[in-house]
mmCIF file with all atom_site columns, C-alpha atoms and ligand atoms in Angstrom:
data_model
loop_
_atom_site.group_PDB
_atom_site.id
_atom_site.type_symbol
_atom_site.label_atom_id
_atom_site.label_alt_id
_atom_site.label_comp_id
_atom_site.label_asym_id
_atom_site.label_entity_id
_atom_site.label_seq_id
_atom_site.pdbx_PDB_ins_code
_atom_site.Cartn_x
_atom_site.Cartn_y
_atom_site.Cartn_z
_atom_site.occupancy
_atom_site.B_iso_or_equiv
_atom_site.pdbx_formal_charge
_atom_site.auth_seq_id
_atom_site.auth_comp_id
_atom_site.auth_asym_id
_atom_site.auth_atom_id
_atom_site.pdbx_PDB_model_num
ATOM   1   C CA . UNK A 1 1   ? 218.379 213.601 167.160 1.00 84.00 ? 1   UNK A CA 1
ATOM   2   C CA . UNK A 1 2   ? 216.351 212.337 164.113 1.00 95.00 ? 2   UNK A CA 1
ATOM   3   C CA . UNK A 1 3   ? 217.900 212.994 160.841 1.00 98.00 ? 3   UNK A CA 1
ATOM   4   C CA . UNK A 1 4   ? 216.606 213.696 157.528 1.00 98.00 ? 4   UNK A CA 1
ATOM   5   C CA . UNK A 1 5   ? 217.583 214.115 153.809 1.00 98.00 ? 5   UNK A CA 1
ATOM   6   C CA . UNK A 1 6   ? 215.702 217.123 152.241 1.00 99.00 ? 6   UNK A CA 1
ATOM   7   C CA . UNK A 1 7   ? 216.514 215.934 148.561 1.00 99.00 ? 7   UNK A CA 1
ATOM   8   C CA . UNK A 1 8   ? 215.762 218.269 145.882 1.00 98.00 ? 8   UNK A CA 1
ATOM   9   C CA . UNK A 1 9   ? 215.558 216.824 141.775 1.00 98.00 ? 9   UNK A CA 1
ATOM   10  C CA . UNK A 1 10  ? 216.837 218.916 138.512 1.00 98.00 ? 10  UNK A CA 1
ATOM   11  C CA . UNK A 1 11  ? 216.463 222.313 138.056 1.00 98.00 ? 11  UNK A CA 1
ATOM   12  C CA . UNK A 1 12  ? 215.179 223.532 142.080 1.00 98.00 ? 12  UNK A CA 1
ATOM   13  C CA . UNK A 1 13  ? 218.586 224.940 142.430 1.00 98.00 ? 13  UNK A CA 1
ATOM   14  C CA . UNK A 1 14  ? 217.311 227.864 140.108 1.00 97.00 ? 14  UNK A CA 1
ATOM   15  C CA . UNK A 1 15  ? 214.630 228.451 142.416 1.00 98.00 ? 15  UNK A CA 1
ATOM   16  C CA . UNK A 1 16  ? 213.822 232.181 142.860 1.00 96.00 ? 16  UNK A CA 1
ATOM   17  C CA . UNK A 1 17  ? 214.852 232.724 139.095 1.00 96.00 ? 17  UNK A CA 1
ATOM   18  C CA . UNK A 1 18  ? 213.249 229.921 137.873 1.00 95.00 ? 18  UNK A CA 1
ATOM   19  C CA . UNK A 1 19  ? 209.569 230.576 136.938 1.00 95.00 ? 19  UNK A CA 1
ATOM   20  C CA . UNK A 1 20  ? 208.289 232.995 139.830 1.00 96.00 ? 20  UNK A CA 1
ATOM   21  C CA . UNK A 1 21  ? 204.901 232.891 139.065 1.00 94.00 ? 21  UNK A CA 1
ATOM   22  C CA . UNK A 1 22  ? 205.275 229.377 139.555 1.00 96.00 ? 22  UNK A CA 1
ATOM   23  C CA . UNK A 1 23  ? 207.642 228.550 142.369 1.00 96.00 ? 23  UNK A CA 1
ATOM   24  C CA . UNK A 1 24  ? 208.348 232.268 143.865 1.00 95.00 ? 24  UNK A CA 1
ATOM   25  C CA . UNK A 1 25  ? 211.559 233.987 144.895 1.00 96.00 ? 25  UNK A CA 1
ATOM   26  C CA . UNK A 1 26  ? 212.725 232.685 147.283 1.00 98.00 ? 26  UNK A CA 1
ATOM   27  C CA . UNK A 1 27  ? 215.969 231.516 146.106 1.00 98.00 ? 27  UNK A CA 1
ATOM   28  C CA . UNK A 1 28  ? 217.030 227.402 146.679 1.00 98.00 ? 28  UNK A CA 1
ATOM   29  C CA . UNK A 1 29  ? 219.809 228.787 149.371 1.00 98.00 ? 29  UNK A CA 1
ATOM   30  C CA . UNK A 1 30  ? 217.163 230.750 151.053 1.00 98.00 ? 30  UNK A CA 1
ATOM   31  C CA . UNK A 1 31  ? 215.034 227.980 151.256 1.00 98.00 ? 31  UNK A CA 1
ATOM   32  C CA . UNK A 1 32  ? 217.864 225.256 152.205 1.00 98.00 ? 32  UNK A CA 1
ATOM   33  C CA . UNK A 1 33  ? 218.442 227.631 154.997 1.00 98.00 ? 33  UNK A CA 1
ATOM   34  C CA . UNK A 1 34  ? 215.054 228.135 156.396 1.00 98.00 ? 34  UNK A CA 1
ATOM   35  C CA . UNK A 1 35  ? 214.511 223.974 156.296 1.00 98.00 ? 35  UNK A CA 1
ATOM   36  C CA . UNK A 1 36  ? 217.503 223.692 158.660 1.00 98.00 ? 36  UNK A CA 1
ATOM   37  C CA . UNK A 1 37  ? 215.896 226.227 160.685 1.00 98.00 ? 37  UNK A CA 1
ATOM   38  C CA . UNK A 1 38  ? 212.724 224.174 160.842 1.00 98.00 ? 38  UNK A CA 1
ATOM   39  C CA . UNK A 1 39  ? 214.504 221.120 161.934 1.00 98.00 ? 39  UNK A CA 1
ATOM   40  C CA . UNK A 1 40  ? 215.851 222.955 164.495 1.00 98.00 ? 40  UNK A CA 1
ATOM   41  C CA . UNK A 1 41  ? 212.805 224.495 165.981 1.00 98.00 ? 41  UNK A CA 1
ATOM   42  C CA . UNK A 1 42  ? 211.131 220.350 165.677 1.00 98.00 ? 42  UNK A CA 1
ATOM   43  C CA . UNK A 1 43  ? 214.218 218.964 166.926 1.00 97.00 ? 43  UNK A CA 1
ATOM   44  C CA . UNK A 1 44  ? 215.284 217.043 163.751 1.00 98.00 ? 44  UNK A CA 1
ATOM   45  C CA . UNK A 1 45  ? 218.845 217.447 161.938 1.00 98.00 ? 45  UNK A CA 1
ATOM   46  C CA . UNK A 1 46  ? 217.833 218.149 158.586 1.00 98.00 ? 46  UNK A CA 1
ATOM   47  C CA . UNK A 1 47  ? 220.780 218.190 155.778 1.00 98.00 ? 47  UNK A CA 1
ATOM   48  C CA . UNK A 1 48  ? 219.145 219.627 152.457 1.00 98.00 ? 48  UNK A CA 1
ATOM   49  C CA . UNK A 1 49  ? 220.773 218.548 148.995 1.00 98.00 ? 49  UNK A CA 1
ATOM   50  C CA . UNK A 1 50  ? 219.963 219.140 145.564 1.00 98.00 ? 50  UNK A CA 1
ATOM   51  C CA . UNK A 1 51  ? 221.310 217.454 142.015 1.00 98.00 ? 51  UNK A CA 1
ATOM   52  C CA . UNK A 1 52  ? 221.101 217.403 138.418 1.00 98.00 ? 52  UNK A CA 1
ATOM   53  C CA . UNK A 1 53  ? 222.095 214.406 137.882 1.00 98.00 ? 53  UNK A CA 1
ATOM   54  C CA . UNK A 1 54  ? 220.380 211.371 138.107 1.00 98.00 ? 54  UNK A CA 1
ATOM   55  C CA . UNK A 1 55  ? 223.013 208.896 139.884 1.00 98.00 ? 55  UNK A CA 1
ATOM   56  C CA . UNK A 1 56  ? 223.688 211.432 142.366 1.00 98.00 ? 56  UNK A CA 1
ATOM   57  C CA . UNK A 1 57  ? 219.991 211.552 143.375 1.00 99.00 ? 57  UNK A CA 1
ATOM   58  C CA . UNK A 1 58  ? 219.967 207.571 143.490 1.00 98.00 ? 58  UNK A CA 1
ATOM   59  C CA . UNK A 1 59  ? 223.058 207.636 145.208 1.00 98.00 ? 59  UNK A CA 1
ATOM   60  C CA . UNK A 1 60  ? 221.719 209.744 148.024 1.00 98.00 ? 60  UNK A CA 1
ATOM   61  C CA . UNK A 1 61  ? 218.379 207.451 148.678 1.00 98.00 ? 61  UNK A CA 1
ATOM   62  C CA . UNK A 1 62  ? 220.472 204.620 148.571 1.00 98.00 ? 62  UNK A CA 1
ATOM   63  C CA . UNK A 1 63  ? 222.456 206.169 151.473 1.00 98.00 ? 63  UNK A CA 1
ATOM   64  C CA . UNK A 1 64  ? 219.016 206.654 153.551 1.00 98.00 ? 64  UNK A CA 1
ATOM   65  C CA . UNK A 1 65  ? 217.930 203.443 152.898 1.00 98.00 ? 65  UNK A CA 1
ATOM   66  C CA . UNK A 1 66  ? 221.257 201.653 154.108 1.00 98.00 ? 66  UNK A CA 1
ATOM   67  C CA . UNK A 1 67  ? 221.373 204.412 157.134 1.00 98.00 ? 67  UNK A CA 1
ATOM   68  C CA . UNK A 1 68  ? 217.394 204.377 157.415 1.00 98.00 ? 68  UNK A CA 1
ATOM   69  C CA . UNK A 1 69  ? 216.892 208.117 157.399 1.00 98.00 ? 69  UNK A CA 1
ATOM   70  C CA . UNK A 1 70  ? 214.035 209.549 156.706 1.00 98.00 ? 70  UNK A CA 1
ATOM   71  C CA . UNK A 1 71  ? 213.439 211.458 153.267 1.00 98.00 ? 71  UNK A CA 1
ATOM   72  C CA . UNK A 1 72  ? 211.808 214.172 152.096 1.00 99.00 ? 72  UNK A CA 1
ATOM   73  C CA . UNK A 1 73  ? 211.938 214.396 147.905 1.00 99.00 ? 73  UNK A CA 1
ATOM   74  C CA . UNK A 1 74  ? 210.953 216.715 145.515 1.00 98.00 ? 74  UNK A CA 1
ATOM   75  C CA . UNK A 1 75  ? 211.985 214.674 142.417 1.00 98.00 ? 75  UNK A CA 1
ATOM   76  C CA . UNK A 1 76  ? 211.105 217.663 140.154 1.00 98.00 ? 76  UNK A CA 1
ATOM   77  C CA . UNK A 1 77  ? 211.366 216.397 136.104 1.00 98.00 ? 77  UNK A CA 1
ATOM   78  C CA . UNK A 1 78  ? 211.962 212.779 136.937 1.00 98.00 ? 78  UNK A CA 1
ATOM   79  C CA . UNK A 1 79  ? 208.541 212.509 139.043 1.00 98.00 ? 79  UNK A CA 1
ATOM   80  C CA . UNK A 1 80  ? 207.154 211.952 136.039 1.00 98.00 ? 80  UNK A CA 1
ATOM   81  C CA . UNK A 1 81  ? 209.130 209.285 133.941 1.00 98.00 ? 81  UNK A CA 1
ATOM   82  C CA . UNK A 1 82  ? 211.765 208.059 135.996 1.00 98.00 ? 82  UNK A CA 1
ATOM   83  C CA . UNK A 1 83  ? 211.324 204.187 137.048 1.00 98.00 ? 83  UNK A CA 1
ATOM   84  C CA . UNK A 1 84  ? 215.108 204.627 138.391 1.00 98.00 ? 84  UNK A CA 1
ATOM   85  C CA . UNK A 1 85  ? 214.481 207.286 140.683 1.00 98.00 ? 85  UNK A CA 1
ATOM   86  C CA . UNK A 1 86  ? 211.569 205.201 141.912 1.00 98.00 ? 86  UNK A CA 1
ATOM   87  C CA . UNK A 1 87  ? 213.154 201.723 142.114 1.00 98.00 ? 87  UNK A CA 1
ATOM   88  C CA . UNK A 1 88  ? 215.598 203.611 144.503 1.00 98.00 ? 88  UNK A CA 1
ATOM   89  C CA . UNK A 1 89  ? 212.716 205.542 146.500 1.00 98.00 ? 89  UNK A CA 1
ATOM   90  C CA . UNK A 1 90  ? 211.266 202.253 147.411 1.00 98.00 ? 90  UNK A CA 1
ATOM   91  C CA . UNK A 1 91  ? 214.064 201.201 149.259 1.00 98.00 ? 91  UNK A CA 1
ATOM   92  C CA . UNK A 1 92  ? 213.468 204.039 151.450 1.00 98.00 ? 92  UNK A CA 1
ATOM   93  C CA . UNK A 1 93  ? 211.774 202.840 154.680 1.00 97.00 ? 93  UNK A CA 1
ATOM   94  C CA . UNK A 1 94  ? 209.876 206.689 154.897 1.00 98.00 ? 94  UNK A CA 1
ATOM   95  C CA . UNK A 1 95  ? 209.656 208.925 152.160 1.00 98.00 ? 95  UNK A CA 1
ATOM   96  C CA . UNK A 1 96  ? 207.164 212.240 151.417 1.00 98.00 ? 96  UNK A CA 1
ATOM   97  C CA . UNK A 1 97  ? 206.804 213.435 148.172 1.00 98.00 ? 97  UNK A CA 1
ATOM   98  C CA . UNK A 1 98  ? 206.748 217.271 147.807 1.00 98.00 ? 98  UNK A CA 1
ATOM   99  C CA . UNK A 1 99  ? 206.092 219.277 144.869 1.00 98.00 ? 99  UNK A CA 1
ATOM   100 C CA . UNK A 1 100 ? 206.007 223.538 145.029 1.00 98.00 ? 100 UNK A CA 1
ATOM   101 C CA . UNK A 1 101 ? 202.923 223.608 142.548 1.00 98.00 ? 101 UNK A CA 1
ATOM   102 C CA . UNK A 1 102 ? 200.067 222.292 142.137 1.00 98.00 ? 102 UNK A CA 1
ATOM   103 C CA . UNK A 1 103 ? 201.267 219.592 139.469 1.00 98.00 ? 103 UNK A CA 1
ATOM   104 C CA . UNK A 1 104 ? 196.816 218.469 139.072 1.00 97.00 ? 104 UNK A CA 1
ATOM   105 C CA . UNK A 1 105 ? 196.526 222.110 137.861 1.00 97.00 ? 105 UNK A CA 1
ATOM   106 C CA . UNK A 1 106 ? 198.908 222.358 134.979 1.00 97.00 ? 106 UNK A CA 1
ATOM   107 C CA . UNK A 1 107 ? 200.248 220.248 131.986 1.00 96.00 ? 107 UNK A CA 1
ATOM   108 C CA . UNK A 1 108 ? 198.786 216.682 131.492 1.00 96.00 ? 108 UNK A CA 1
ATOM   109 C CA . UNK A 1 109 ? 201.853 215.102 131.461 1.00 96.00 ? 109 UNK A CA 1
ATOM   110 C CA . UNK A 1 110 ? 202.561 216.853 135.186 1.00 98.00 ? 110 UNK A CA 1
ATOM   111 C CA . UNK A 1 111 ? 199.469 214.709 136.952 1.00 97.00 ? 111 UNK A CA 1
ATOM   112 C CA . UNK A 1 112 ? 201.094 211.428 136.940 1.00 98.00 ? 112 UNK A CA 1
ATOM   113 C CA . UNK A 1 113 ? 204.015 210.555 139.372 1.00 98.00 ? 113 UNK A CA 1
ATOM   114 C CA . UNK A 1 114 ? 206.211 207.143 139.065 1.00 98.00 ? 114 UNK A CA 1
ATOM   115 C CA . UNK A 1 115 ? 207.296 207.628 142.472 1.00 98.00 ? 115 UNK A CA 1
ATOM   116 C CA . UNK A 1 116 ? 203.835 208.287 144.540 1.00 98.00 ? 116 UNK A CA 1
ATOM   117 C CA . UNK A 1 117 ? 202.971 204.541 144.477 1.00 98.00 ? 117 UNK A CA 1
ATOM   118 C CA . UNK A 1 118 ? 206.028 203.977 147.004 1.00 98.00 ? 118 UNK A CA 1
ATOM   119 C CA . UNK A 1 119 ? 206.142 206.775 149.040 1.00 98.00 ? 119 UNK A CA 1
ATOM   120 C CA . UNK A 1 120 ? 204.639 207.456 152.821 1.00 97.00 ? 120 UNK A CA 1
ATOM   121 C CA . UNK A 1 121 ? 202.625 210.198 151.393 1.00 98.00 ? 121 UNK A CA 1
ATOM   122 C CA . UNK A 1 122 ? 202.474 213.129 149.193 1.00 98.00 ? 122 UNK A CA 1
ATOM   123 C CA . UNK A 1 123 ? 201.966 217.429 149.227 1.00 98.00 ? 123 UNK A CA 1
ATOM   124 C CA . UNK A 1 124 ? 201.339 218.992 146.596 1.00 98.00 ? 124 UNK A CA 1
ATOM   125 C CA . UNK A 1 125 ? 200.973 222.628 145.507 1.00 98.00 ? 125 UNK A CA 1
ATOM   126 C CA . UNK A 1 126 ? 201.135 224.186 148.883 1.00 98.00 ? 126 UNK A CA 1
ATOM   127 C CA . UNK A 1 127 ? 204.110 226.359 147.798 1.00 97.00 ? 127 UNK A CA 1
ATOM   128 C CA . UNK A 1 128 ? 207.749 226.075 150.097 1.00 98.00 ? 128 UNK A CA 1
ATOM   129 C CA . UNK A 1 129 ? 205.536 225.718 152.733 1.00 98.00 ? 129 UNK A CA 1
ATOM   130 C CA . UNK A 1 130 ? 204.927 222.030 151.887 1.00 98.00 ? 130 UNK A CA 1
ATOM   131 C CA . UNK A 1 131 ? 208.693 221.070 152.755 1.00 98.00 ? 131 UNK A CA 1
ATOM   132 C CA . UNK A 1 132 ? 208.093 222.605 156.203 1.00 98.00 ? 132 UNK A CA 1
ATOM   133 C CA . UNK A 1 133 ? 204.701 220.447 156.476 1.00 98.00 ? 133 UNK A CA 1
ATOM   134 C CA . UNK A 1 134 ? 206.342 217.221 155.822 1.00 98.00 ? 134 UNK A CA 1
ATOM   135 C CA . UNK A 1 135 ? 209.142 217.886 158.462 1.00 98.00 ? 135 UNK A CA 1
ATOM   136 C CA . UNK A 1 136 ? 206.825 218.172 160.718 1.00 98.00 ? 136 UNK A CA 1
ATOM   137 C CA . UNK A 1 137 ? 205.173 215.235 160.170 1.00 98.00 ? 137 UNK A CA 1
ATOM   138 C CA . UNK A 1 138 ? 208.380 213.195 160.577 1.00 97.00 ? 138 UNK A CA 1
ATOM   139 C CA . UNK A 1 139 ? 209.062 214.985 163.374 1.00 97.00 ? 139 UNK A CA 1
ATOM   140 C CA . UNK A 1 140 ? 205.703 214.070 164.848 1.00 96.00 ? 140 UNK A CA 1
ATOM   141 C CA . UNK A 1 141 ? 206.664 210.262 163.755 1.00 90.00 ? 141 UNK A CA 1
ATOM   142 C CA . UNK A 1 142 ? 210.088 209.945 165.465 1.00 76.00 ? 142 UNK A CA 1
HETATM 143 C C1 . LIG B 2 .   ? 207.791 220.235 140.676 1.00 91.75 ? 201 LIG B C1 1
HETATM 144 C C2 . LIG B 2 .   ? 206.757 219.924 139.586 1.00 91.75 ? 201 LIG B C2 1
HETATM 145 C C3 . LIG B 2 .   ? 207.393 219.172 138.426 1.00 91.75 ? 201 LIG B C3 1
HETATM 146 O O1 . LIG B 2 .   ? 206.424 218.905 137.423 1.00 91.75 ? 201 LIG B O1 1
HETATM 147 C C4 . LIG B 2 .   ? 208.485 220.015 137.812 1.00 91.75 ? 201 LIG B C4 1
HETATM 148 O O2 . LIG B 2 .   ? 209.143 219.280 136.792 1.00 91.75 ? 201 LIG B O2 1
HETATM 149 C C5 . LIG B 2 .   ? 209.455 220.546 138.817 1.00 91.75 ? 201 LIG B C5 1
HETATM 150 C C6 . LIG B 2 .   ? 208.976 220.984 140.118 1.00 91.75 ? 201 LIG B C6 1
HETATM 151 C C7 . LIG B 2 .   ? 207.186 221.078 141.809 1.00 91.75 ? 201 LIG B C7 1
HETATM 152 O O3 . LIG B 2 .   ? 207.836 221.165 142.845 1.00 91.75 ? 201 LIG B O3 1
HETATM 153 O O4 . LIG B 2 .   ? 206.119 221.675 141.655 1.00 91.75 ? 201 LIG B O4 1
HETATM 154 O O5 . LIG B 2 .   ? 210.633 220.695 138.509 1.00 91.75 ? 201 LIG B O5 1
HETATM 155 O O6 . LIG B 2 .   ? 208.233 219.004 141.239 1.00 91.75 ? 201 LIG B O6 1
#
């Protein structure tokens, strides 16, 4: 069975307090939950982590790259500044970019993304719903 990393930047663990009108309320366990429930039903092992801290997140995609796992990120904050988080994301043989909202739609500094230039492909602002869409897509790939 394929695997794949579901990995989740700062502050989506507040998800379902966190903004609502934003990113909703469904809560990050509720949606960590239904993920492994969509890997199920597309025959993929999904594992769904999320971090604070930036080694942590580097650590992880240095683990898919060595073990060539598919990812799916939401890189949150960093998406927009961090070269680290994106010097560790092109490692990653497969990567899709997620983000809840539609980042083009709000603050300037939301529309530009260090990390899209080395990923498989992006969704953005399709809600929880995007997670489930790039599953599927791997899952179509394997
Ligand atoms: C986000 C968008 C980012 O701009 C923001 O910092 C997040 C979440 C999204 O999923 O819409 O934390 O990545």
């Amino acid at each position: 069975m394929t695997r794949v990393l579901v990995l989740n930047g700062p502050n989506l663990g507040q998800l379902g307090k966190r903004e609502p009108a934003i990113y909703g309320h469904v809560t990050y366990a509720q949606l960590a939950e239904h993920l492994v429930g969509t890997g199920v039903g597309l025959g993929l092992e999904v594992e769904v982590r999320q971090t604070d801290a930036e080694h942590e997140m580097i650590g992880w995609l240095h683990e898919a790259a060595e073990q060539k796992v598919p990812v799916v990120i939401n890189p949150a904050g960093w998406t927009h500044y961090s070269i680290a988080i994106a010097d560790a994301v092109v490692q990653v043989e497969k990567v899709i970019e997620v983000h809840i909202s539609n980042v083009h739609a709000r603050e300037e500094f939301r529309r530009h993304s260090v990390v899209s230039p080395y990923v498989t492909g992006v969704i953005v602002g399709l809600g929880l719903g995007g997670y489930d869409l790039a599953l599927t897509h791997l899952a179509a790939q394997a």
